[in-house]
CHARMM-style PDB file with segment names, atoms N, HN, CA, C and O in Angstrom:
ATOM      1  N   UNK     1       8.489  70.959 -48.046  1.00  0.00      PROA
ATOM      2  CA  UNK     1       9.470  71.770 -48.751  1.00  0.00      PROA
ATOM      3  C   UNK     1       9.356  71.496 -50.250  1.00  0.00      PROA
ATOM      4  O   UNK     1       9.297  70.324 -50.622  1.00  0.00      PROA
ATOM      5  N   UNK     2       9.323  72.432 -51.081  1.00  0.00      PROA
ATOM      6  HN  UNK     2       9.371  73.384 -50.779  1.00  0.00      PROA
ATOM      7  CA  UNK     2       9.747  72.559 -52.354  1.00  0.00      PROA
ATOM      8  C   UNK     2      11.163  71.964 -52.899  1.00  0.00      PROA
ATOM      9  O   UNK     2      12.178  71.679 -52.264  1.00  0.00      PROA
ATOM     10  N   UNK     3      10.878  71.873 -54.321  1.00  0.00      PROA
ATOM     11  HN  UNK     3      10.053  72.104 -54.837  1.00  0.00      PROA
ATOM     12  CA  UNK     3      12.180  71.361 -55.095  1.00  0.00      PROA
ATOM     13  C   UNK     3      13.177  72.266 -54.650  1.00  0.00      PROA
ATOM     14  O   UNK     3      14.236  71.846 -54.185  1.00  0.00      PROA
ATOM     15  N   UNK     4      12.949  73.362 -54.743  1.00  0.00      PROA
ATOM     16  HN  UNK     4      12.088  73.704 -55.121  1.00  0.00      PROA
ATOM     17  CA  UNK     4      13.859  74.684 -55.036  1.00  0.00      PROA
ATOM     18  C   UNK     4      14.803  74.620 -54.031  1.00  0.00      PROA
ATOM     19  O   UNK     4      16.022  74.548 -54.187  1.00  0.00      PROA
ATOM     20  N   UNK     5      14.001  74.659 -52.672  1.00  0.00      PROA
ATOM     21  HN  UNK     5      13.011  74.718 -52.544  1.00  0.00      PROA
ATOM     22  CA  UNK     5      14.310  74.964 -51.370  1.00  0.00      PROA
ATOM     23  C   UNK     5      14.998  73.594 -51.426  1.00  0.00      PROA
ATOM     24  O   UNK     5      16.217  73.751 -51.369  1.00  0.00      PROA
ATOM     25  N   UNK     6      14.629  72.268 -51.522  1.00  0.00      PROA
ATOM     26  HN  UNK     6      13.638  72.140 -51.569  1.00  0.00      PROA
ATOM     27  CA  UNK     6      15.071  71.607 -51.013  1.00  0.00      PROA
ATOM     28  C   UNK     6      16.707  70.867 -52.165  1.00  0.00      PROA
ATOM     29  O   UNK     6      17.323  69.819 -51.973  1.00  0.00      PROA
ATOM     30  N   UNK     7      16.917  71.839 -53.180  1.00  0.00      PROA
ATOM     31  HN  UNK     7      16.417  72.691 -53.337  1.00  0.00      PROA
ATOM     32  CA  UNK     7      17.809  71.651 -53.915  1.00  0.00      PROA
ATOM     33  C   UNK     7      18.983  72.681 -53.075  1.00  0.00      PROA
ATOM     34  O   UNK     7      20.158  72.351 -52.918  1.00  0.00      PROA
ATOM     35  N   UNK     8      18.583  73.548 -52.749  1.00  0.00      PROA
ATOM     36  HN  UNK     8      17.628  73.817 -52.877  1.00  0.00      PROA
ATOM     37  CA  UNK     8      19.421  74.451 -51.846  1.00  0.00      PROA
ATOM     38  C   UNK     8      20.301  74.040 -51.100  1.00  0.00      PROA
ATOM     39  O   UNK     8      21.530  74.052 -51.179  1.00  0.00      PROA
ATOM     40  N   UNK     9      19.172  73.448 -49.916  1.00  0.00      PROA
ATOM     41  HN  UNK     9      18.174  73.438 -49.852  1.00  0.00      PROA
ATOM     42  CA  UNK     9      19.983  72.977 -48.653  1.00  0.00      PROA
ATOM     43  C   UNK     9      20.249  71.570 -48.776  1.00  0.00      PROA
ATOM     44  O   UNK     9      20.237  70.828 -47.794  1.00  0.00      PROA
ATOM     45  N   UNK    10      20.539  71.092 -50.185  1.00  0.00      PROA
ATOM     46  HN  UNK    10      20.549  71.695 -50.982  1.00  0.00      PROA
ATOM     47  CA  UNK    10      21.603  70.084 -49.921  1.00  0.00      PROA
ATOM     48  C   UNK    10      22.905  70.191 -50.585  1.00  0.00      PROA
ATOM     49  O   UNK    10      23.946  69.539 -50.506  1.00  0.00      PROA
ATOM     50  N   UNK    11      22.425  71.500 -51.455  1.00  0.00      PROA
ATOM     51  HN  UNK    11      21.579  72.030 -51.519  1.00  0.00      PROA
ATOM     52  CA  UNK    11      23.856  72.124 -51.836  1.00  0.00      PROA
ATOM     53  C   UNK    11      25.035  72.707 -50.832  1.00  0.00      PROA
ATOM     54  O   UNK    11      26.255  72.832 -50.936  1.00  0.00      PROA
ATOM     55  N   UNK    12      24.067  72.999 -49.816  1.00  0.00      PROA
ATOM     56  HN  UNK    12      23.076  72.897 -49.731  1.00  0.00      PROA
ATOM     57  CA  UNK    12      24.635  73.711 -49.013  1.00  0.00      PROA
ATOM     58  C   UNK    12      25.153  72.480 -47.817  1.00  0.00      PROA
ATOM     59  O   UNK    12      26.315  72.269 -47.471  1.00  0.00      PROA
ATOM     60  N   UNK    13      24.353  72.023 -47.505  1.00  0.00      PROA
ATOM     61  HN  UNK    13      23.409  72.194 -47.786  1.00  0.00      PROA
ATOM     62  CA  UNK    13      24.791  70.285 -46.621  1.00  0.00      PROA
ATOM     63  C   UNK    13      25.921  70.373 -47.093  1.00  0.00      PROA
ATOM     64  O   UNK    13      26.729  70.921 -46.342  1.00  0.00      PROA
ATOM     65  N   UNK    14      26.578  69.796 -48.775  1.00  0.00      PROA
ATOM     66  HN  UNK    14      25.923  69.351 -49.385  1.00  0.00      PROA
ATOM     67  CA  UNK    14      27.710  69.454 -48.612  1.00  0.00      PROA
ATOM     68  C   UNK    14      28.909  70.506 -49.223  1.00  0.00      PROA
ATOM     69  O   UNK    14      29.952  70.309 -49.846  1.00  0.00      PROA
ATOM     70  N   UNK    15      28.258  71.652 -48.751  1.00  0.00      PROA
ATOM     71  HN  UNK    15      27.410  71.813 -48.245  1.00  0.00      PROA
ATOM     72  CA  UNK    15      29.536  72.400 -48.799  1.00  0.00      PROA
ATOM     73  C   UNK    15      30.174  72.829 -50.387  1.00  0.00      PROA
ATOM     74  O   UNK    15      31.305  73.148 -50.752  1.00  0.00      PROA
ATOM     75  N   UNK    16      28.922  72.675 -51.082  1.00  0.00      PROA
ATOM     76  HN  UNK    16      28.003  72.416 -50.785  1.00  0.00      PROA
ATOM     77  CA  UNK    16      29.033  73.189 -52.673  1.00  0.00      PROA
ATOM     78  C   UNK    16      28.563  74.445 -53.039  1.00  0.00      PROA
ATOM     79  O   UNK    16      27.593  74.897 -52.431  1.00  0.00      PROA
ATOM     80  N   UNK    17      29.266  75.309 -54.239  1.00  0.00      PROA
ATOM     81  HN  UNK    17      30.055  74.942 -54.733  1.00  0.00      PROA
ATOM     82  CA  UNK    17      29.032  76.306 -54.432  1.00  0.00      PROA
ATOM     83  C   UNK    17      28.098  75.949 -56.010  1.00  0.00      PROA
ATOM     84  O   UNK    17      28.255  74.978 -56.751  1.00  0.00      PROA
ATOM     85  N   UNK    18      26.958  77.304 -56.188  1.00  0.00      PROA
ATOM     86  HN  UNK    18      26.831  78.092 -55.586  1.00  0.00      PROA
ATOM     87  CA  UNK    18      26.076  76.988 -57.271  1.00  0.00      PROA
ATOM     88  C   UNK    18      27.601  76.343 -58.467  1.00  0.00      PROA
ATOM     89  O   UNK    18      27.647  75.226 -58.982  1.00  0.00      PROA
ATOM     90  N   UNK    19      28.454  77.243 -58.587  1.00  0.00      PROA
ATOM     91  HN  UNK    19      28.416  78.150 -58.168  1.00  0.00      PROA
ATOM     92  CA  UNK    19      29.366  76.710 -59.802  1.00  0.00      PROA
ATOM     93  C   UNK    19      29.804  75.616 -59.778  1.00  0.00      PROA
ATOM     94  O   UNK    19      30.150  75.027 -60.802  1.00  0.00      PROA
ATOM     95  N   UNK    20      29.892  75.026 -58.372  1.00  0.00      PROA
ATOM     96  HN  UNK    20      29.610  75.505 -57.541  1.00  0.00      PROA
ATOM     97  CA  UNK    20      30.607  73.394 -58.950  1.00  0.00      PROA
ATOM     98  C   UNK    20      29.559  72.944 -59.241  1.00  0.00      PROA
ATOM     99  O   UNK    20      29.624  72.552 -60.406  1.00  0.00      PROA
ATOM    100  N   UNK    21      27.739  72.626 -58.439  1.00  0.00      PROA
ATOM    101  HN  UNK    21      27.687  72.945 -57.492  1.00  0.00      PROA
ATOM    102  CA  UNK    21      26.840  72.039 -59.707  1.00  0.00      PROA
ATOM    103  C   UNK    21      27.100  72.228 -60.343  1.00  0.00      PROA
ATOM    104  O   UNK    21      27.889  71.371 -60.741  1.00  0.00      PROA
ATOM    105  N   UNK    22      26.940  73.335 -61.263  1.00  0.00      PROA
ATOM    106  HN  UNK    22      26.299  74.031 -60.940  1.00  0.00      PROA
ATOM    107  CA  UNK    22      26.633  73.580 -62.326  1.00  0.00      PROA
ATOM    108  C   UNK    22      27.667  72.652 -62.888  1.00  0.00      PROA
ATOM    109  O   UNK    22      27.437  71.497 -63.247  1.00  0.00      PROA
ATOM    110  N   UNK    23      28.663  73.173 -62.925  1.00  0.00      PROA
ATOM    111  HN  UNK    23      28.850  74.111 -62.633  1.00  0.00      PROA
ATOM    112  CA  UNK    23      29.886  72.475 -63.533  1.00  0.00      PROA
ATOM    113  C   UNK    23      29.889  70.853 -63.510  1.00  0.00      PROA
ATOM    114  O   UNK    23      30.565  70.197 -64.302  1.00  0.00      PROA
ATOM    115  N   UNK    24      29.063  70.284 -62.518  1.00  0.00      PROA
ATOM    116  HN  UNK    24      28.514  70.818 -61.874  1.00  0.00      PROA
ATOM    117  CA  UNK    24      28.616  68.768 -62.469  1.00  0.00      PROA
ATOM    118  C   UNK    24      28.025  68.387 -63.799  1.00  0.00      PROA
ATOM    119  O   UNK    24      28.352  67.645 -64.725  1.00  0.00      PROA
ATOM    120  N   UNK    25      26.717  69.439 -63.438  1.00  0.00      PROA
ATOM    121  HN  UNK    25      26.451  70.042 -62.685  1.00  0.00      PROA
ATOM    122  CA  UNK    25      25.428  69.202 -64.480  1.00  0.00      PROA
ATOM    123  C   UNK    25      26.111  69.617 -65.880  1.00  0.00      PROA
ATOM    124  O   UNK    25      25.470  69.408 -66.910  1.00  0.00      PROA
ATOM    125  N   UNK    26      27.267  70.142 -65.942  1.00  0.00      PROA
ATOM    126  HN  UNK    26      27.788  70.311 -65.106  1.00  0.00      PROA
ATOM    127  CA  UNK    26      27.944  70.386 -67.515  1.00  0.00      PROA
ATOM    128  C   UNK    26      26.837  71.970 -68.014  1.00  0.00      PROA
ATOM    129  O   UNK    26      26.459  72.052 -69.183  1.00  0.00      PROA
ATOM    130  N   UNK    27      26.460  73.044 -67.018  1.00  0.00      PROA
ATOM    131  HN  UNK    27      26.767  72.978 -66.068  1.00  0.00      PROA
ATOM    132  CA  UNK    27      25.557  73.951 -67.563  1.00  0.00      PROA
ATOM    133  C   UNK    27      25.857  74.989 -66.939  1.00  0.00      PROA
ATOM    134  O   UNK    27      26.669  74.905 -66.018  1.00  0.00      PROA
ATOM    135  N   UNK    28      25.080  76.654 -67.405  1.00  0.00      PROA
ATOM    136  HN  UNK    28      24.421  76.723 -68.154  1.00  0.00      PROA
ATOM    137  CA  UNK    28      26.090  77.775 -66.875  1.00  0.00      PROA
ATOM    138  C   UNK    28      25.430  77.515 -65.374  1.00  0.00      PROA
ATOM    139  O   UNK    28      24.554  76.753 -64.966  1.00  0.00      PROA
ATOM    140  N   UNK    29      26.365  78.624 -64.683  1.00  0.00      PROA
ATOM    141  HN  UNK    29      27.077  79.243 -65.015  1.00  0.00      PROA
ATOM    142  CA  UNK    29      25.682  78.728 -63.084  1.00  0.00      PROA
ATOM    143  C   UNK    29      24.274  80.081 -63.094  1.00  0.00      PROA
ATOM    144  O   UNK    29      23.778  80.484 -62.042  1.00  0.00      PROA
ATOM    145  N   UNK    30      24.079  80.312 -63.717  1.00  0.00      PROA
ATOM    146  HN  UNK    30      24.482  79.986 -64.572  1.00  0.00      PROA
ATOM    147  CA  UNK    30      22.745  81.044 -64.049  1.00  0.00      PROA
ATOM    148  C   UNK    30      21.721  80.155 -63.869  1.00  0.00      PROA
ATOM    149  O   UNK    30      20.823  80.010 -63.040  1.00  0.00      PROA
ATOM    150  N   UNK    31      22.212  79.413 -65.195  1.00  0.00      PROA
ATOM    151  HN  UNK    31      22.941  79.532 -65.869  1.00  0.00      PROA
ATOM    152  CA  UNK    31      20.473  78.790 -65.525  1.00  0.00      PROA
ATOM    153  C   UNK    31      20.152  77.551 -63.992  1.00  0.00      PROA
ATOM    154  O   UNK    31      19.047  77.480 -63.455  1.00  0.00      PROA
ATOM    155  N   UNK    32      21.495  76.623 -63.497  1.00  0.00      PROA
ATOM    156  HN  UNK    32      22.393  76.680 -63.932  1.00  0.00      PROA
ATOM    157  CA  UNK    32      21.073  76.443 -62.350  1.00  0.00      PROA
ATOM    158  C   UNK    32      20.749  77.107 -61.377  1.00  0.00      PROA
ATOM    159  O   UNK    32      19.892  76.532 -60.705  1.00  0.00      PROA
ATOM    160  N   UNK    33      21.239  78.660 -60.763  1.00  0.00      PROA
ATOM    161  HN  UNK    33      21.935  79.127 -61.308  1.00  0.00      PROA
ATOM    162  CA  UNK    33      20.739  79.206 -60.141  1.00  0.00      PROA
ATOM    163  C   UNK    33      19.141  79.565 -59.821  1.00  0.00      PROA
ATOM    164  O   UNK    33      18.618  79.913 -58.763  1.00  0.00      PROA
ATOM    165  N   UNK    34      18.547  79.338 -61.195  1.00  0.00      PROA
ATOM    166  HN  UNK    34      18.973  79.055 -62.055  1.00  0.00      PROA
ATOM    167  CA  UNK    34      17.464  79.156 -61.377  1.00  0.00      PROA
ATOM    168  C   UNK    34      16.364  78.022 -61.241  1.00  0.00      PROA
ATOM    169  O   UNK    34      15.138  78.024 -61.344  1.00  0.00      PROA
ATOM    170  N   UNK    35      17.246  77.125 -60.987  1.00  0.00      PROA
ATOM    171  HN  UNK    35      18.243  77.124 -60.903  1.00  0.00      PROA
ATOM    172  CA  UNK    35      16.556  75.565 -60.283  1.00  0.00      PROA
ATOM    173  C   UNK    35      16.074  76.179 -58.550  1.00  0.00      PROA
ATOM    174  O   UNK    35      15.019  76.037 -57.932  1.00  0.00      PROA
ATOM    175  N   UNK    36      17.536  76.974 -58.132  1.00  0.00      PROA
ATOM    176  HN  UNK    36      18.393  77.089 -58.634  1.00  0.00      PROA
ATOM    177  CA  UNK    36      17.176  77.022 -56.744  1.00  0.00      PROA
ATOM    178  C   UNK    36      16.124  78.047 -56.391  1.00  0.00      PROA
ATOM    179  O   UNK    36      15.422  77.778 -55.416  1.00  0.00      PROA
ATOM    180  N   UNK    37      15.869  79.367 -57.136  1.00  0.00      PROA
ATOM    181  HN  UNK    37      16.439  79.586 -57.927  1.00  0.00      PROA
ATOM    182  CA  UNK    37      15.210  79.853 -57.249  1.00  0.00      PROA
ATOM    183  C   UNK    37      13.891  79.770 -57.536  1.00  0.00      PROA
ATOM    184  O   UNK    37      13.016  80.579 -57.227  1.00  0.00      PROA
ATOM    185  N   UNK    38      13.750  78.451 -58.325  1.00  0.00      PROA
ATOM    186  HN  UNK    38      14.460  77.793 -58.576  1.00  0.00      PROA
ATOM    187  CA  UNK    38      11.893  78.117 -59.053  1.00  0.00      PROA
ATOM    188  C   UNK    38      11.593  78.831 -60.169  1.00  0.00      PROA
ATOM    189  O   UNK    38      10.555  78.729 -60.822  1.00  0.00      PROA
ATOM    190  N   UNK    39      12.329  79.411 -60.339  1.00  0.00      PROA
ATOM    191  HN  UNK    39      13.172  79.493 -59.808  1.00  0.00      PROA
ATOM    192  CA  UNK    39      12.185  79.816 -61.593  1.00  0.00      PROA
ATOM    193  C   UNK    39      12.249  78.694 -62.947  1.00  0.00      PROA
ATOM    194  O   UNK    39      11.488  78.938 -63.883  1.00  0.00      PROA
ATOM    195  N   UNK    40      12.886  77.838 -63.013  1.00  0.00      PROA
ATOM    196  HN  UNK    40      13.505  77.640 -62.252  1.00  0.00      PROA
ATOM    197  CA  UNK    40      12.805  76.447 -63.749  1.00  0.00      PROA
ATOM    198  C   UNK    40      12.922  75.320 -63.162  1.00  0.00      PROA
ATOM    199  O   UNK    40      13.497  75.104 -62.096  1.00  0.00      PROA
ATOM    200  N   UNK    41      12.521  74.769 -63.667  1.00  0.00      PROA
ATOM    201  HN  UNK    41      12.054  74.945 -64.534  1.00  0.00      PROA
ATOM    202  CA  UNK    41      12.881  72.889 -63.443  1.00  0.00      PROA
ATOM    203  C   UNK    41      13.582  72.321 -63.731  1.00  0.00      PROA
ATOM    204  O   UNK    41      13.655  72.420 -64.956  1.00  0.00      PROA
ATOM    205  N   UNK    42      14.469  71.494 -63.268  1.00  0.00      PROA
ATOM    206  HN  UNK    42      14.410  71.414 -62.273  1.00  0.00      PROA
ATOM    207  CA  UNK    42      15.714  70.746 -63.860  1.00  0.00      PROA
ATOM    208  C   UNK    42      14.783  69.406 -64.771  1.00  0.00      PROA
ATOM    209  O   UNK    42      13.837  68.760 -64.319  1.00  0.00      PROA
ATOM    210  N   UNK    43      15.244  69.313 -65.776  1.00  0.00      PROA
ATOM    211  HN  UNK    43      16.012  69.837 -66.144  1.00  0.00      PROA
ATOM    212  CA  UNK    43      14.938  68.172 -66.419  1.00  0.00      PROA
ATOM    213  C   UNK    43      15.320  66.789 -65.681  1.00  0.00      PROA
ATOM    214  O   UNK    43      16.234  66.736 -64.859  1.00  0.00      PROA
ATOM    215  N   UNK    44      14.471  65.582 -66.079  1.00  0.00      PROA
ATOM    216  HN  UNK    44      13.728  65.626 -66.747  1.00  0.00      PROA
ATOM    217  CA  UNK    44      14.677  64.509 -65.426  1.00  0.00      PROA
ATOM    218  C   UNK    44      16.672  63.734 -65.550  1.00  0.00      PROA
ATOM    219  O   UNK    44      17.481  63.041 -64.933  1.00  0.00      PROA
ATOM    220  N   UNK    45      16.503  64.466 -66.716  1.00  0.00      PROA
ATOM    221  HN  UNK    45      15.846  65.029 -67.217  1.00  0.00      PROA
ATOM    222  CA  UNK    45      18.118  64.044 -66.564  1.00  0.00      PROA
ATOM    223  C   UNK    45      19.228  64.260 -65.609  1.00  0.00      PROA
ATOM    224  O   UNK    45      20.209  63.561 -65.357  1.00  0.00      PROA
ATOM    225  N   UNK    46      18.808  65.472 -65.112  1.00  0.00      PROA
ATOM    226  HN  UNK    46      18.011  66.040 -65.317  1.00  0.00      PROA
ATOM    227  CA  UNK    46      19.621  66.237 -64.265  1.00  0.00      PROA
ATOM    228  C   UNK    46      19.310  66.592 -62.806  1.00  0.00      PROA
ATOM    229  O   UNK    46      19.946  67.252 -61.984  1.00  0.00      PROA
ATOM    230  N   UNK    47      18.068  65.913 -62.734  1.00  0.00      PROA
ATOM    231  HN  UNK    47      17.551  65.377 -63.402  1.00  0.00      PROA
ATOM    232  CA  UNK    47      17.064  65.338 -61.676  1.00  0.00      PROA
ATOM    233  C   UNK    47      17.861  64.302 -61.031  1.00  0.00      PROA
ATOM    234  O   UNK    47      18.169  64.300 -59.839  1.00  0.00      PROA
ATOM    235  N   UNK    48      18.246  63.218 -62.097  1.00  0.00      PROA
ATOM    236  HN  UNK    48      17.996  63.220 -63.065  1.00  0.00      PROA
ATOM    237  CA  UNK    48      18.563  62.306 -61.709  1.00  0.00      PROA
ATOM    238  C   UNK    48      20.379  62.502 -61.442  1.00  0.00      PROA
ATOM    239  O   UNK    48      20.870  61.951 -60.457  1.00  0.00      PROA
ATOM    240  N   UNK    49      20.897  62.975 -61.994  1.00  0.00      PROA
ATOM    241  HN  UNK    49      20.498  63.423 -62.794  1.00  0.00      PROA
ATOM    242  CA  UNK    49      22.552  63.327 -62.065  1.00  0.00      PROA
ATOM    243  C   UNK    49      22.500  64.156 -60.279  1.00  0.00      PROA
ATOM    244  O   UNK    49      23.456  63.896 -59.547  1.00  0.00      PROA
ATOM    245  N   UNK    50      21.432  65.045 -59.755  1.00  0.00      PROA
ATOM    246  HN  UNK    50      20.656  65.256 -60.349  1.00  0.00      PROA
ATOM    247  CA  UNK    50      21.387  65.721 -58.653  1.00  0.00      PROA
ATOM    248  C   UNK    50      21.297  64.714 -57.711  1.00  0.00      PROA
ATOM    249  O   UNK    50      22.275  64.499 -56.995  1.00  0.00      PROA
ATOM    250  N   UNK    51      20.145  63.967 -57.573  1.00  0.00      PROA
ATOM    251  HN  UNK    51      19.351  64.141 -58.154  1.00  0.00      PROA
ATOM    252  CA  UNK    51      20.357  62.546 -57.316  1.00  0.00      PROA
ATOM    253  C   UNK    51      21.484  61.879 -56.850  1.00  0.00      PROA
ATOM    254  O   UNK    51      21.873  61.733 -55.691  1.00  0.00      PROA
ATOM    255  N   UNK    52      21.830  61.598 -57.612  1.00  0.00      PROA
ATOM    256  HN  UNK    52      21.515  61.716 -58.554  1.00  0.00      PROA
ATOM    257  CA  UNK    52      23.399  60.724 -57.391  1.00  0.00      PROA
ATOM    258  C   UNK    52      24.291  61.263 -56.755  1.00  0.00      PROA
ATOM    259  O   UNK    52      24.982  60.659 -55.934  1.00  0.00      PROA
ATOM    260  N   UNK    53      24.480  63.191 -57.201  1.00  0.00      PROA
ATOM    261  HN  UNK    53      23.918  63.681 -57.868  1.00  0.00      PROA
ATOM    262  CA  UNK    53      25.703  63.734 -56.772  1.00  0.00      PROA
ATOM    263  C   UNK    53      25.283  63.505 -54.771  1.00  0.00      PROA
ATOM    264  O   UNK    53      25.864  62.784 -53.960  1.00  0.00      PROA
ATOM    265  N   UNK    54      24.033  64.487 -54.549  1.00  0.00      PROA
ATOM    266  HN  UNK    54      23.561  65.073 -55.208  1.00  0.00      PROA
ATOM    267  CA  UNK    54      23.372  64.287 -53.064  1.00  0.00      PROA
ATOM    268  C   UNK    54      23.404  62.611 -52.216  1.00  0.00      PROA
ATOM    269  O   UNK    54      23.344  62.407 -51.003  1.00  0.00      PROA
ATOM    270  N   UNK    55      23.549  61.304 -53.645  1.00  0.00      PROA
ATOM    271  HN  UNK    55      23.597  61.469 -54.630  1.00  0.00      PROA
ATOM    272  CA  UNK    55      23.181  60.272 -52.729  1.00  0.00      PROA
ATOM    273  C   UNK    55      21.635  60.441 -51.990  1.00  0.00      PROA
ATOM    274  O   UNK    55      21.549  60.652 -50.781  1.00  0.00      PROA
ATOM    275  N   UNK    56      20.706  60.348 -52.672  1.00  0.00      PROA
ATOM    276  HN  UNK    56      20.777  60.177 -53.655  1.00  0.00      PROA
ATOM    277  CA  UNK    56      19.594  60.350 -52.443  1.00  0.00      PROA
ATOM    278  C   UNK    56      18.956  59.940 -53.693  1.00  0.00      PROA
ATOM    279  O   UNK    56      19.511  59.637 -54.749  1.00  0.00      PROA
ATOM    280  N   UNK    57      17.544  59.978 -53.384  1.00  0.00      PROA
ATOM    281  HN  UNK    57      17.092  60.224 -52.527  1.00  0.00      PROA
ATOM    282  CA  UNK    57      16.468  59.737 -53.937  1.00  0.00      PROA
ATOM    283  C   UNK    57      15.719  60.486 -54.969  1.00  0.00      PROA
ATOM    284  O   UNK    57      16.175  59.343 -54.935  1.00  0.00      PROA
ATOM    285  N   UNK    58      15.203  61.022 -55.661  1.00  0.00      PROA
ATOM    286  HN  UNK    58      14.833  61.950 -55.688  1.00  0.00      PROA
ATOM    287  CA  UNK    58      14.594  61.578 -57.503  1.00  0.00      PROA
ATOM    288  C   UNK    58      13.295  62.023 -56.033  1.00  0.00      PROA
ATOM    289  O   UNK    58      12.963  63.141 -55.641  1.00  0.00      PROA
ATOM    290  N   UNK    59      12.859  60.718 -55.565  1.00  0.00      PROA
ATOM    291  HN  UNK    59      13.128  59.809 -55.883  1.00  0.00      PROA
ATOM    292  CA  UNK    59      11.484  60.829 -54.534  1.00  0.00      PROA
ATOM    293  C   UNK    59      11.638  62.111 -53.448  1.00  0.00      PROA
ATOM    294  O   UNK    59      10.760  62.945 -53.229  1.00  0.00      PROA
ATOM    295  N   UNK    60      12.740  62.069 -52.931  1.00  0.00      PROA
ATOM    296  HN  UNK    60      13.454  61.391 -53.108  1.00  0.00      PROA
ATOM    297  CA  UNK    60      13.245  63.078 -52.100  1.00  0.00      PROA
ATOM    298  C   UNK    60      13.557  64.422 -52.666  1.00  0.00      PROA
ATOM    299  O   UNK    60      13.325  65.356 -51.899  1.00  0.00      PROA
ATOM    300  N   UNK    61      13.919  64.652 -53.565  1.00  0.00      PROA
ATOM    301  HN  UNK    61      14.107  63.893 -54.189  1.00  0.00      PROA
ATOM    302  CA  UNK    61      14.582  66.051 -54.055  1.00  0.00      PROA
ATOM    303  C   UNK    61      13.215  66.560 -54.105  1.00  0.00      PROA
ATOM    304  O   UNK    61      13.013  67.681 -53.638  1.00  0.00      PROA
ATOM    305  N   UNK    62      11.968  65.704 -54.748  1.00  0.00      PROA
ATOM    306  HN  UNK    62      12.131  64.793 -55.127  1.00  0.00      PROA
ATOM    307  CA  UNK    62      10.930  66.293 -55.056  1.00  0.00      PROA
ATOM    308  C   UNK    62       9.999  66.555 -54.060  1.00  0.00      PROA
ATOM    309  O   UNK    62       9.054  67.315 -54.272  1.00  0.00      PROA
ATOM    310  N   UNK    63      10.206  65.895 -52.792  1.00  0.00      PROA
ATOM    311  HN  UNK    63      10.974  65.278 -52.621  1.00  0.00      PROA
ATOM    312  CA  UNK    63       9.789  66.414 -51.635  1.00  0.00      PROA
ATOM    313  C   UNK    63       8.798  65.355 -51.010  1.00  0.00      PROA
ATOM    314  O   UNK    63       8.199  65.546 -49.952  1.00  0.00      PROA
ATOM    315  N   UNK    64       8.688  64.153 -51.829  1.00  0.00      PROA
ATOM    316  HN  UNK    64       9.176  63.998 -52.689  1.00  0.00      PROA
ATOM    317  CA  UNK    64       7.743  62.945 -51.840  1.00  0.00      PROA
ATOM    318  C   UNK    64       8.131  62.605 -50.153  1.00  0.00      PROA
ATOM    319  O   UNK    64       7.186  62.484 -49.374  1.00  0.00      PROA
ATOM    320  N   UNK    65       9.200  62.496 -49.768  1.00  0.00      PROA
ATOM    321  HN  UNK    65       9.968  62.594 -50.401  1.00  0.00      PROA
ATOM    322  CA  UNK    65       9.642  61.941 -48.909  1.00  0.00      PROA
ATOM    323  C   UNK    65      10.344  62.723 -47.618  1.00  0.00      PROA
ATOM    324  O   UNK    65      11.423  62.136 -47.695  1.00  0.00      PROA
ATOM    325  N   UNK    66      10.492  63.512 -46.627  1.00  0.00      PROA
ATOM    326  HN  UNK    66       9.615  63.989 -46.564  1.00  0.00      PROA
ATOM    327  CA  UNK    66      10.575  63.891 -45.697  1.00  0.00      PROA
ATOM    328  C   UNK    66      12.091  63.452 -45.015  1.00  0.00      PROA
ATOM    329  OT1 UNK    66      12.386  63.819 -43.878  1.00  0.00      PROA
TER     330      UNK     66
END
């Protein structure tokens, strides 16, 4: 699985809408919408803030890990 995809379904695991990320990450719900999409990349900052919110791994979001 991809970043994209796999940024999705852990948004969706816990029952979050794109706006409360966003509203995590402090950014509009567009430009994250666009993380889930592939259309951009979240910077490592917010890599890591996704990270934390999921309780997981930077290794995992990126798909290193299964």
């Amino acid at each position: 699985m991809e970043l994209h995809e796999i940024l999705k379904e852990e948004r969706k695991k816990h029952n979050m809408t794109q706006q409360e990320v966003a509203d995590y990450l402090r950014m509009a719900r567009g430009a994250y919408a666009q993380y889930e999409t592939g259309r951009n990349l979240p910077p490592i900052t917010n890599l890591t803030k996704l990270a934390d919110l999921y309780k997981c791994s930077v290794d995992y979001l990126l798909g290193r890990y299964k």
